[in-house]
Coordinates of C-alpha atoms in Angstrom, one line a residue:
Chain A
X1 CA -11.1 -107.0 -11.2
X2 CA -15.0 -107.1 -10.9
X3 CA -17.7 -106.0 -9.0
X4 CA -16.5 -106.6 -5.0
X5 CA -19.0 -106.5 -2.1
X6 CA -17.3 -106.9 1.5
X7 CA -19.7 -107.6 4.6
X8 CA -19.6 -108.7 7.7
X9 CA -21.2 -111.8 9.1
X10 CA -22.5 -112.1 12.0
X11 CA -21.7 -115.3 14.5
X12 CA -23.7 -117.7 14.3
X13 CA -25.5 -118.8 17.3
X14 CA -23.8 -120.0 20.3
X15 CA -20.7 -120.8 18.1
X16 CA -17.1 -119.2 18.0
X17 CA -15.2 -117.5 15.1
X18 CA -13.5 -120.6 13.7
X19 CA -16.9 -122.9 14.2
X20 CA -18.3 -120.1 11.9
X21 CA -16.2 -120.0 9.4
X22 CA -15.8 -123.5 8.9
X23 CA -19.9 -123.5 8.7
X24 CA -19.2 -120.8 6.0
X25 CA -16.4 -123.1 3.9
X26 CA -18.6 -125.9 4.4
X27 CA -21.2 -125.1 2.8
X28 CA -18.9 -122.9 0.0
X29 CA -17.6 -126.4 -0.7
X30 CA -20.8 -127.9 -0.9
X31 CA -21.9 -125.8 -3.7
X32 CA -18.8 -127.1 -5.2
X33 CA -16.6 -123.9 -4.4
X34 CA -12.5 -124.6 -5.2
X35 CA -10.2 -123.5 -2.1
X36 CA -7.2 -121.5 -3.6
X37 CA -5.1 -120.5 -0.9
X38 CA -5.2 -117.7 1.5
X39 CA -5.8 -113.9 2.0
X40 CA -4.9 -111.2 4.2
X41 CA -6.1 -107.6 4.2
X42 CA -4.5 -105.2 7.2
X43 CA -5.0 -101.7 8.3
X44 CA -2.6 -99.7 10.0
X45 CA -4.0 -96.4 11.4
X46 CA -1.6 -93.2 11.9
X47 CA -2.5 -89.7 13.7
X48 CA -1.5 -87.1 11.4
X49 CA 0.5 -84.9 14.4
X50 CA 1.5 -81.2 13.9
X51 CA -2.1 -79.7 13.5
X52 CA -3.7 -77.1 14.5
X53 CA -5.2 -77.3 18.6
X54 CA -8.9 -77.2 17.8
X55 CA -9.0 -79.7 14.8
X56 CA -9.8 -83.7 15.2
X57 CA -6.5 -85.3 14.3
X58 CA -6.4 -86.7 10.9
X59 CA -6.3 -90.3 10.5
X60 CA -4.3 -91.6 7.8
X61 CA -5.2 -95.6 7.1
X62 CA -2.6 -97.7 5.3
X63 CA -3.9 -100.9 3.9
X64 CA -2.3 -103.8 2.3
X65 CA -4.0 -106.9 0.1
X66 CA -2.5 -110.2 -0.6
X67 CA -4.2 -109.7 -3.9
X68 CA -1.9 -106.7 -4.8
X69 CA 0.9 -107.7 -3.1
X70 CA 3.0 -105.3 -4.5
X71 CA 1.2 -101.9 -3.6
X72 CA -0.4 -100.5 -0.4
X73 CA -3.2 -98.0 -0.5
X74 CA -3.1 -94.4 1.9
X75 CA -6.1 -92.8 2.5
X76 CA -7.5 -90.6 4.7
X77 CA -11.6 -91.6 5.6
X78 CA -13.8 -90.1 3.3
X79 CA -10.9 -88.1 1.8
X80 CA -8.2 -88.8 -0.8
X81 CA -6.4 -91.6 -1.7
X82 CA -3.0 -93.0 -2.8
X83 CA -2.0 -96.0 -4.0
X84 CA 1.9 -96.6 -4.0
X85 CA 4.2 -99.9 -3.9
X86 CA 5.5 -101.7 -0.8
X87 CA 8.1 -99.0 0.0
X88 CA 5.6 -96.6 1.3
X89 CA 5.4 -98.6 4.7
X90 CA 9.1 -97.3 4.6
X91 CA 8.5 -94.3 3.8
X92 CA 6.2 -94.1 7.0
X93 CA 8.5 -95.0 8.8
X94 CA 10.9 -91.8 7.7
X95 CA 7.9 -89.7 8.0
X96 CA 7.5 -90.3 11.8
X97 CA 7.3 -87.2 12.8
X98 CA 4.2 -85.6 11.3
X99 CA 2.5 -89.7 11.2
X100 CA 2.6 -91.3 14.5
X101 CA 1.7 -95.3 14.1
X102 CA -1.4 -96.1 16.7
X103 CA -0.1 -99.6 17.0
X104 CA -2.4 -101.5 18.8
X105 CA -5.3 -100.6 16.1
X106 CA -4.1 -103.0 13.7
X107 CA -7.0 -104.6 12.2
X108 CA -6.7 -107.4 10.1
X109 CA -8.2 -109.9 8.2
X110 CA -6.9 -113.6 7.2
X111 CA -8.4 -116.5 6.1
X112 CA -9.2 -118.8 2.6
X113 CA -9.8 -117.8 -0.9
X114 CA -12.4 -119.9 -2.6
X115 CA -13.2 -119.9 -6.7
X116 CA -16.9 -120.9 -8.0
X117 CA -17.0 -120.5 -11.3
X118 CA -16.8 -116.9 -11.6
X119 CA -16.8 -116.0 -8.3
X120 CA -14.4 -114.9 -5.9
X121 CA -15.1 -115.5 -2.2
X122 CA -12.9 -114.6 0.7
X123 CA -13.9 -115.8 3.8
X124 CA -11.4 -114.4 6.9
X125 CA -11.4 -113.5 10.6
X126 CA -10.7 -110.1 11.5
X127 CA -8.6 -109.5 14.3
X128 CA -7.0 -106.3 16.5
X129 CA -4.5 -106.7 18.5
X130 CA -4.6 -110.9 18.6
X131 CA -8.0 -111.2 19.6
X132 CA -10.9 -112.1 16.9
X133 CA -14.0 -109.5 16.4
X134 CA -15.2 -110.9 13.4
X135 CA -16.1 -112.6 10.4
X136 CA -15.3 -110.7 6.8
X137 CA -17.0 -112.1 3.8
X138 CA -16.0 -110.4 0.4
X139 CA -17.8 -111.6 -2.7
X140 CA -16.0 -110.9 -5.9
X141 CA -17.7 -111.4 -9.7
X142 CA -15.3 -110.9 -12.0
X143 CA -16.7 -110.4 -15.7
X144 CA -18.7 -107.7 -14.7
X145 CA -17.7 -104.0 -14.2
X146 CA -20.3 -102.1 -13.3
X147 CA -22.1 -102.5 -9.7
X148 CA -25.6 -101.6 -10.4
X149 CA -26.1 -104.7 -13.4
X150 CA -24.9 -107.5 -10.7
X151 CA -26.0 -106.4 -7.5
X152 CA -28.9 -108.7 -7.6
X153 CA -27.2 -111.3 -8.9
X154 CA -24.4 -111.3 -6.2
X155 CA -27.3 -110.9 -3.7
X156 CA -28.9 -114.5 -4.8
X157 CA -25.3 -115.9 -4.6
X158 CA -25.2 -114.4 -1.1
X159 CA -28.3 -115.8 -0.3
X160 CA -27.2 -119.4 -1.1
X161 CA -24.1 -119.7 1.3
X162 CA -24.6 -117.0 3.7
X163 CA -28.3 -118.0 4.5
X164 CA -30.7 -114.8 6.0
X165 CA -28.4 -112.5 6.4
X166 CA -27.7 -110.9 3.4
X167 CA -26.1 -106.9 3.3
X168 CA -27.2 -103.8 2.1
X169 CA -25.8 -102.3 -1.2
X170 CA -22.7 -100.9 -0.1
X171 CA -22.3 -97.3 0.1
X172 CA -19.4 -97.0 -2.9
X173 CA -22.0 -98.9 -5.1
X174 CA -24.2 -96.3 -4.2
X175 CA -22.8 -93.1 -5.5
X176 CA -21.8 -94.4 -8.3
X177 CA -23.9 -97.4 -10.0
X178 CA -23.8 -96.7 -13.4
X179 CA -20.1 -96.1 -13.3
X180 CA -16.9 -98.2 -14.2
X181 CA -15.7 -100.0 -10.7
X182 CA -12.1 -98.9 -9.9
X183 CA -10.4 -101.3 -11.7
X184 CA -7.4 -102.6 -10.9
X185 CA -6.4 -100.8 -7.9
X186 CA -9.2 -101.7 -5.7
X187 CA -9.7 -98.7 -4.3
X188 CA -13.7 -99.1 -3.6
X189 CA -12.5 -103.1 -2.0
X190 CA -10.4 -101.3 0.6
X191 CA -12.9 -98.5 1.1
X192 CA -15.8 -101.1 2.1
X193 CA -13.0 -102.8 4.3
X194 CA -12.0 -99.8 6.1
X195 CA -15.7 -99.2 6.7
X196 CA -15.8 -102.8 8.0
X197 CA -12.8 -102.4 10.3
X198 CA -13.8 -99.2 12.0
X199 CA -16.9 -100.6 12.7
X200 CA -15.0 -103.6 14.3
X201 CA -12.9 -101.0 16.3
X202 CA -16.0 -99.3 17.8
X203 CA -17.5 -102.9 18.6
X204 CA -16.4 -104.2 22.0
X205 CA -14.7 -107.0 22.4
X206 CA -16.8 -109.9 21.6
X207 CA -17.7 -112.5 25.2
X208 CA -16.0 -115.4 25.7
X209 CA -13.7 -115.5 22.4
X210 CA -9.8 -116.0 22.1
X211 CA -7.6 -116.6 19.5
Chain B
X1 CA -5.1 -167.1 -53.3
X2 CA -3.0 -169.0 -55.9
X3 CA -5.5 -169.0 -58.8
X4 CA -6.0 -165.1 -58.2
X5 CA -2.0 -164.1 -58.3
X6 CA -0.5 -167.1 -60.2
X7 CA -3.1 -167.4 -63.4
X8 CA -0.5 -169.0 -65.9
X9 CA 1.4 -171.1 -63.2
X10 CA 0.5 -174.9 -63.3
X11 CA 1.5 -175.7 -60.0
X12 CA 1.2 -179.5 -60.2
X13 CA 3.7 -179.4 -63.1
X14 CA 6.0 -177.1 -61.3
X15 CA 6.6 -179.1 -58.8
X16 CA 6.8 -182.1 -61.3
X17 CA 9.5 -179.8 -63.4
X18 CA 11.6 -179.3 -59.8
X19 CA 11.4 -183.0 -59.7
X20 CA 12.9 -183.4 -63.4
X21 CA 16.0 -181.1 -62.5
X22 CA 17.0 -182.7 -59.6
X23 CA 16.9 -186.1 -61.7
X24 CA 18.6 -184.1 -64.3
X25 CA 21.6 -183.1 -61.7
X26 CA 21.8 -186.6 -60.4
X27 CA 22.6 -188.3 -63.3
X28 CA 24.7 -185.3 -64.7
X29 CA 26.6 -185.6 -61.4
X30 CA 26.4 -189.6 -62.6
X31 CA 28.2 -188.8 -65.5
X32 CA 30.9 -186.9 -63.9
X33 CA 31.8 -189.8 -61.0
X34 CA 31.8 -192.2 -63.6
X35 CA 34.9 -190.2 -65.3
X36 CA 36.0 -189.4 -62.1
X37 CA 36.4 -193.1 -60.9
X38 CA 37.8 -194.2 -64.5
X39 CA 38.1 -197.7 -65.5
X40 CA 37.1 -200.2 -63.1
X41 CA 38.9 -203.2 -62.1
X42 CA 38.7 -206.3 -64.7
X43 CA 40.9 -209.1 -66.5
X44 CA 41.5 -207.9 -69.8
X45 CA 41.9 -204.0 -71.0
X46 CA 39.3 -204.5 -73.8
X47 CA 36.8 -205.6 -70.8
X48 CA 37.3 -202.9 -68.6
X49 CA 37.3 -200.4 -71.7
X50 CA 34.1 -202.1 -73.0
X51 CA 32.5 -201.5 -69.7
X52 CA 33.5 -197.9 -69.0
X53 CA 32.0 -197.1 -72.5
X54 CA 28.5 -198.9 -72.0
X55 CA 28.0 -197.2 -68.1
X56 CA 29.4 -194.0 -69.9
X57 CA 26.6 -194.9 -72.6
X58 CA 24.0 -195.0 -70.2
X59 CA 24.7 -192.2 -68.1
X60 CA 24.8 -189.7 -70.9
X61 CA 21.4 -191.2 -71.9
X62 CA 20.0 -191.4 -68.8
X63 CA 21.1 -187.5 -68.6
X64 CA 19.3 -186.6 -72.0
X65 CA 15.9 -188.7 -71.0
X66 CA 15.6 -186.6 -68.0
X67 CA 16.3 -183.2 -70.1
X68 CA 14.4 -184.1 -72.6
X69 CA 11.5 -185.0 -69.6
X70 CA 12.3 -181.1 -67.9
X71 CA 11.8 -179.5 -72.0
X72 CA 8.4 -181.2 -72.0
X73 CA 7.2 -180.1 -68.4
X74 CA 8.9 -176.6 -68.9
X75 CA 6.1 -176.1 -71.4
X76 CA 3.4 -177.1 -69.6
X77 CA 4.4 -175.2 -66.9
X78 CA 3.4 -171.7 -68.4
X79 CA 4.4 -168.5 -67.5
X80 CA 3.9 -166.4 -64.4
X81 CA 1.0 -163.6 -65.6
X82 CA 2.6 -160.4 -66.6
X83 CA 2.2 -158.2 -64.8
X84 CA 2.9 -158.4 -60.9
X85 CA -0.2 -157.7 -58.5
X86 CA 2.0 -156.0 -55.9
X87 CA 4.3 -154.2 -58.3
X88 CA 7.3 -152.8 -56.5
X89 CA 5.3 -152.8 -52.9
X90 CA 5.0 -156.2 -53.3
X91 CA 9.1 -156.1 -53.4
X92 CA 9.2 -154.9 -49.7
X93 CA 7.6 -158.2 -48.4
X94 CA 10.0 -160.0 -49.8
X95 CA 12.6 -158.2 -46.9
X96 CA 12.8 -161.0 -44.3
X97 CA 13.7 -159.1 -41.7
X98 CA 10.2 -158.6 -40.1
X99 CA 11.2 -157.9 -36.5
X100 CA 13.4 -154.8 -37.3
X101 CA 12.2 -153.6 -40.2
X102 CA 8.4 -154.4 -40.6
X103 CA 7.9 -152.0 -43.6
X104 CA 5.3 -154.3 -45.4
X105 CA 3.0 -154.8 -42.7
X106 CA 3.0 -151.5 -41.2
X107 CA 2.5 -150.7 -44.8
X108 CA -0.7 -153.2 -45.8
X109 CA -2.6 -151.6 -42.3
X110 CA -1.6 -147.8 -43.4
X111 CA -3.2 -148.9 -47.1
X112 CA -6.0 -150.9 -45.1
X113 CA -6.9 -148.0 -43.2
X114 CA -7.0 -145.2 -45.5
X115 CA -9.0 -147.4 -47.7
X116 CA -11.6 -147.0 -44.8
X117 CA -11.3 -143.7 -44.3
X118 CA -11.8 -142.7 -48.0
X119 CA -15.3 -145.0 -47.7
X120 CA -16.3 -143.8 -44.5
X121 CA -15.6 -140.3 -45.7
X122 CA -17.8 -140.9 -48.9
X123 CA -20.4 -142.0 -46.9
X124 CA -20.2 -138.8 -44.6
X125 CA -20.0 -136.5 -47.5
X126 CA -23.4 -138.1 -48.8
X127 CA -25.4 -138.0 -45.7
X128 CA -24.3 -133.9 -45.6
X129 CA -24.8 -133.3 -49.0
X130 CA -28.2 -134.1 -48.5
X131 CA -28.8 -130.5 -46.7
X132 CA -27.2 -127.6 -48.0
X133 CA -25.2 -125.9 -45.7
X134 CA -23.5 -123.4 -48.5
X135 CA -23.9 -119.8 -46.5
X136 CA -23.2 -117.8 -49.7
X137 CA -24.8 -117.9 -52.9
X138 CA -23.7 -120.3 -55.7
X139 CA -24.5 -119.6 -59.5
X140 CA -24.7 -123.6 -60.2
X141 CA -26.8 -124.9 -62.9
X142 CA -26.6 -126.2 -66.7
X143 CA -23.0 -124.0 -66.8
X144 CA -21.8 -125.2 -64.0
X145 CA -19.8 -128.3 -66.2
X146 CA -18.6 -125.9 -68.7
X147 CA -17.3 -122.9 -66.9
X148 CA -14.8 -123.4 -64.1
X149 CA -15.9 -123.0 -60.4
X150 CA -17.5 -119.2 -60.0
X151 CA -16.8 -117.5 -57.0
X152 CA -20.4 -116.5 -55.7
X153 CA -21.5 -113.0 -56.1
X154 CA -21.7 -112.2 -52.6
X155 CA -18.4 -113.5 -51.9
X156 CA -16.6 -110.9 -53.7
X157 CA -17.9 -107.7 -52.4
X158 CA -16.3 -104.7 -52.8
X159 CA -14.4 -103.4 -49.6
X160 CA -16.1 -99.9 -49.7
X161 CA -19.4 -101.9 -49.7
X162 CA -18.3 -104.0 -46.7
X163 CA -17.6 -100.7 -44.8
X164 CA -20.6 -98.4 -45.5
X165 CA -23.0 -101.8 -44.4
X166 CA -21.1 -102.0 -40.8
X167 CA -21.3 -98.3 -40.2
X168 CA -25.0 -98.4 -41.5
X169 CA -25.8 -101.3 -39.1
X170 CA -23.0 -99.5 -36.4
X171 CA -25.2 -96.0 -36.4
X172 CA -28.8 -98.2 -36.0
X173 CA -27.7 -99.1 -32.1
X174 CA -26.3 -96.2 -30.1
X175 CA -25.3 -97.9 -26.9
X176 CA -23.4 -100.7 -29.2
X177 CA -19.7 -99.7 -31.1
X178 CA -18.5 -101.2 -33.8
X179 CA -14.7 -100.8 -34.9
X180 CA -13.6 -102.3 -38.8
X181 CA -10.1 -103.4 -39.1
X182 CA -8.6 -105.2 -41.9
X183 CA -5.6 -107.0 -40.2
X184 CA -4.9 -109.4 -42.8
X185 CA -5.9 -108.6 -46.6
X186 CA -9.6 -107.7 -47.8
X187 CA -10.8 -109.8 -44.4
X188 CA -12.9 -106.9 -41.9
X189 CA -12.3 -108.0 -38.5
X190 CA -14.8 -105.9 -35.9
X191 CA -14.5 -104.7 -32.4
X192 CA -18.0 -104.6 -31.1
X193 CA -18.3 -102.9 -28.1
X194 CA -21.8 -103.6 -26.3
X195 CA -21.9 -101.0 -23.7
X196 CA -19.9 -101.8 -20.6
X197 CA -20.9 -105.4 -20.8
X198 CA -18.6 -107.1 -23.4
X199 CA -16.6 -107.2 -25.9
X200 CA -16.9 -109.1 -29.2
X201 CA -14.6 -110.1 -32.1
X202 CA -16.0 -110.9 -35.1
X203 CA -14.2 -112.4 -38.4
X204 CA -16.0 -111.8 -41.7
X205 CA -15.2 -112.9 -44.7
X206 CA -16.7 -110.5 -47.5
X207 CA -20.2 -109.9 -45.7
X208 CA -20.0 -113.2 -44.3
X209 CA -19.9 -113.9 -40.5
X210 CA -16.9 -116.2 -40.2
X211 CA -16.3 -116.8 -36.9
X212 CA -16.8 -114.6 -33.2
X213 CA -15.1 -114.5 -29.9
X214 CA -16.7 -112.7 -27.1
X215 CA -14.5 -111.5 -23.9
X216 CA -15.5 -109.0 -20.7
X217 CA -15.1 -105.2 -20.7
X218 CA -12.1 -105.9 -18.8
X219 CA -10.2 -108.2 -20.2
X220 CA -7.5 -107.3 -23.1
X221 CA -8.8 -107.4 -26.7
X222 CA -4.8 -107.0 -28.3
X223 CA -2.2 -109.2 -28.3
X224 CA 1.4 -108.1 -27.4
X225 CA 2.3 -106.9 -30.5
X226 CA -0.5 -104.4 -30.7
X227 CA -2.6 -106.1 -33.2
X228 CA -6.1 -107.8 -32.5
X229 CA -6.3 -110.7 -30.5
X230 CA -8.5 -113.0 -32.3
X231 CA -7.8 -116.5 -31.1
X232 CA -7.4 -116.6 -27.1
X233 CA -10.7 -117.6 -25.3
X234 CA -12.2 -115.1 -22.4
X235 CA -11.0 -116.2 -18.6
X236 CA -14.4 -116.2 -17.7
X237 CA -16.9 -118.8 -17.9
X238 CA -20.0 -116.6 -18.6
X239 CA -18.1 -114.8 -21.7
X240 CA -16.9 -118.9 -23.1
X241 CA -20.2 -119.9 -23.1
X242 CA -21.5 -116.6 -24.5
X243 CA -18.9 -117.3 -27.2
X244 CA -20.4 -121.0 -28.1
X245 CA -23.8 -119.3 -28.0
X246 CA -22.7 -116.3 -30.4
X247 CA -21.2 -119.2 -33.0
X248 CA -24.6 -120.8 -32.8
X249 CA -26.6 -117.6 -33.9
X250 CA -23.9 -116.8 -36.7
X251 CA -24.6 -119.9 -38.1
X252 CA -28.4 -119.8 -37.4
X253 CA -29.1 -116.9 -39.1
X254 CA -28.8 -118.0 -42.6
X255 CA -30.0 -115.7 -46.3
X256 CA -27.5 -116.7 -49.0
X257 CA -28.8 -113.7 -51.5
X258 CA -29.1 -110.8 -48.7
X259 CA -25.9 -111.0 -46.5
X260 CA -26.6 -107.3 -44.9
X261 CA -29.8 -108.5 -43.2
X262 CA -27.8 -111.9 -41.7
X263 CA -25.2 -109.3 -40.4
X264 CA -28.4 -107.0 -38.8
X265 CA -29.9 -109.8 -37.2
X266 CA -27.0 -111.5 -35.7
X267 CA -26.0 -108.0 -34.4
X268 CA -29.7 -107.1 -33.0
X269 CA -29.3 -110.9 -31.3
X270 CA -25.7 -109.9 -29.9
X271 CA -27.1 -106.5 -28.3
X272 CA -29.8 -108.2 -26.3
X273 CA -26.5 -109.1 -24.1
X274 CA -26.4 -105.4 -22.7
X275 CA -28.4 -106.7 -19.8
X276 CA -26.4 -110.0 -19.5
X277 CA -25.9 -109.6 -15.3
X278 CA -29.5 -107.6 -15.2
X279 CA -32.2 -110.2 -16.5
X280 CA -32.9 -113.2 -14.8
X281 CA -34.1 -116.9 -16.6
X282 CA -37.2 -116.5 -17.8
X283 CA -38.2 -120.0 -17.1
X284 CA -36.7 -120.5 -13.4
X285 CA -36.9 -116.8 -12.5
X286 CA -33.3 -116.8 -10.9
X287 CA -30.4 -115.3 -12.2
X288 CA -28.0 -118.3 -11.1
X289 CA -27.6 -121.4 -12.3
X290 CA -24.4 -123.1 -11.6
X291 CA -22.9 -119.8 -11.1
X292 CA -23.9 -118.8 -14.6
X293 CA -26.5 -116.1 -15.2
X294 CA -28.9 -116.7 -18.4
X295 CA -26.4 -116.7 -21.2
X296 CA -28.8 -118.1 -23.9
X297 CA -31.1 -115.4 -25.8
X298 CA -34.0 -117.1 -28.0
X299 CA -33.1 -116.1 -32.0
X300 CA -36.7 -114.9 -32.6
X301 CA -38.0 -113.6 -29.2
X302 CA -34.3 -112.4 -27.8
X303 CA -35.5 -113.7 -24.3
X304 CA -33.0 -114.6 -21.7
X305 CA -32.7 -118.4 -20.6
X306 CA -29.9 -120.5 -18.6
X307 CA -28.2 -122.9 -21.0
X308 CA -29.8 -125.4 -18.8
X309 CA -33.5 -124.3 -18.7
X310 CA -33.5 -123.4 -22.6
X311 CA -36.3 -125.1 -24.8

């Protein structure tokens, strides 16, 4: 686990989703990027019931990753966390009375993992509800641990296959640059993905493009 | 190839002596029909006696002519020389069997090929000798032929010594951690820490770099059984190459007679890689080049460079 960075890309002009992202694994394979199978990262959203008249309802986010298949992560936004194993999806379930499911807020994200060298990239279309929003680009580089050493570094890579539109330093990166990224549970990944999906959710549905 | 092996044999009498036997058996084998057939058929018994005797007669002559013939060629022959050129090697090729069993041959290009080796390997040896490349200090000289092989001085440090050098040289850097272990015998094995950058193995042998290995912060410096993991190579591509690169300093910084200041340098070298991910090339000015930042540090200026864009 090293330093991740997710962003969004915007579409590039006049084309679709998929014509994006294929631009996008074009050129990754051009700089001689190695395809190695595929990715998904979802969000389910749940309305904490039983509080309170008065106070906003709490939103509880469950998130999956392909690369942790075996765990999910809870966490409320800007709050706590958890990470526990597959079951808690179960465990959800059970709990239905104080956690009701908002089901047509599933966001996801699916698409191809490439290797370069180091690098990690994960190039994917987000989607609610069957119906793409998106593109999600996250940037992995895995020997190093702390954010603050390889943020310019990651930022030339950026610059080479995403073009002009490079991010800003995420906001986990920071509060914290000096400091050990989470390792191994991802926790700051599915933080900058949850930002990236509520974003998506506030966006309106983008003209003209179906799935 | 005759004159070499056969030095004694006279070959043009040999094969004259093979003649003389086979004479020698035909008329022996004369001698025995002749007996065998008996008397032949005449008029009177004193005849066909008379005539038996006299063929008898000149069988048995004709038999001694030809053995006294094979006595005199025997001699000239001479004998084969003593001792055997392919002694009991030489033994194997007489095995016909050459599709199954082709011992001898298989055995002339093993012979033929070491032979090479042992030249070629002479020859290496004298081209390498030419520069020394002895890391430790060797008391050679007039003694050298009458005393047996020394160990060097610096090659048989005391432990104690070994220790309070690392800690010295541990204390000089704060934001680098070195750990001694002695796994296997009087051998220090280090864990240097360098910040939250890397980790780095080193094998010493007395004060003697012997050989590093260099993986992330991440990654897993012990083996399953708990003890030091000195052998398996980093899974990333930046931390291999920063492994070649470290073997190249530990062998560039060379002082046979002061092993403590090798050990400084090569450890002031490794702790310019705290800003590994931080400092771009200083000859291209990016950090990337094939998705490698500059791995290489200069031994005398410590500045950054790509592998590629090194001088």
């Amino acid at each position: 686990m090293g330093v991740t960075c997710v962003c969004q890309v915007p579409l590039a002009e006049g084309k679709s989703v998929q014509q994006t992202i294929d631009i996008l694994h074009k050129k990754l394979e051009q700089l001689g990027a190695v395809k190695q199978g595929n990715f998904t990262v979802d969000c389910e959203t749940y309305h904490a019931t039983g509080n309170a008249s008065g106070q906003p309802t709490k939103l509880l986010y469950v998130m999956h990753n392909s690369e942790t298949p075996l765990s999910c992560l809870a966490l409320f936004e800007g709050g706590p966390c958890l990470t526990a194993d597959g079951n808690f999806d179960v465990l959800m379930i059970k709990l239905k009375s104080h956690f009701q499911n908002a089901k047509g807020h599933k966001v996801e994200s699916r698409g191809s993992r490439y290797r370069y060298c180091d690098f990690l990239i994960k190039v994917g279309a987000v989607t609610m509800s069957s119906s793409a929003r998106g593109i999600s680009v996250e940037l992995e580089y895995c020997p190093c641990v702390v954010p603050g050493d390889c943020w310019n570094l990651m930022k030339e890579f950026m610059q080479s296959f995403l073009g002009p539109s490079i991010p800003e330093l995420p906001s986990v990166f920071a509060t914290k640059p000096e400091g050990l990224y989470a390792p191994a549970d991802c926790v700051d990944t599915m933080t900058q993905y949850l930002e990236l999906f509520s974003k998506v959710r506030k966006q309106q549905v983008l003209p003209g493009t179906t799935r | 190839m005759a004159d070499a092996m056969n030095v004694g044999v006279n070959l043009e009498a040999f094969s004259q002596a093979i003649n003389a036997i086979q004479a020698l058996r035909s008329s022996v084998t004369r001698v025995f029909d002749s007996l065998k057939d008996g008397m032949k058929n005449k008029e009177t018994l004193e005849g066909r006696e008379k005539v038996f005797i006299t063929e008898f007669q000149d069988n048995l002559q004709s038999v001694n002519r030809d053995l006294n013939e094979l006595e005199r060629l025997s001699t000239l022959v001479g004998r084969p020389s003593e001792s055997h050129p392919l002694h009991n090697s030489g033994l194997l090729s007489l095995d016909p069997v050459q599709d199954k069993t082709p011992l001898y041959s298989q055995l002339l290009q093993a012979y033929k090929w070491s032979n090479k080796l042992q030249y070629h390997a002479g020859l290496a040896s004298s081209l390498l000798n030419q520069q020394s490349l002895k890391r430790s200090a060797n008391q050679m000289g007039a003694s050298a032929k009458r005393r047996p092989k020394v160990q060097p001085s610096t090659l048989v440090l005391p432990p104690q010594y070994v220790d309070d050098v690392i800690s010295r040289i541990g204390r000089m850097f704060p934001d680098m951690s070195i750990e001694l272990f002695r796994p296997n015998g009087t051998s220090a094995v280090l864990l240097v820490t360098l910040g939250k950058v890397l980790k780095a193995i080193v094998v010493m042998r007395s004060l003697f770099i012997d050989r590093t290995i260099v993986r992330g912060f991440n990654e897993n410096v012990y083996s399953e059984d708990g003890k030091l993991d000195i052998w398996s190579k980093s899974n990333y591509q930046v931390f291999q190459k920063v492994t070649d690169h470290a073997t190249t300093a530990l062998l560039h910084y060379q002082l046979p007679q002061m092993p403590d200041v090798v050990v400084r340098s090569f450890m002031t070298w490794l702790r310019s890689y705290i800003k590994l991910f931080q400092t771009p090339c200083q000859r291209c000015g990016k950090f990337l080049q094939e998705g490698l930042p500059p791995t290489w540090r200069d031994f005398r200026t410590l500045e950054a460079f790509h592998d590629t864009c090194r001088q």
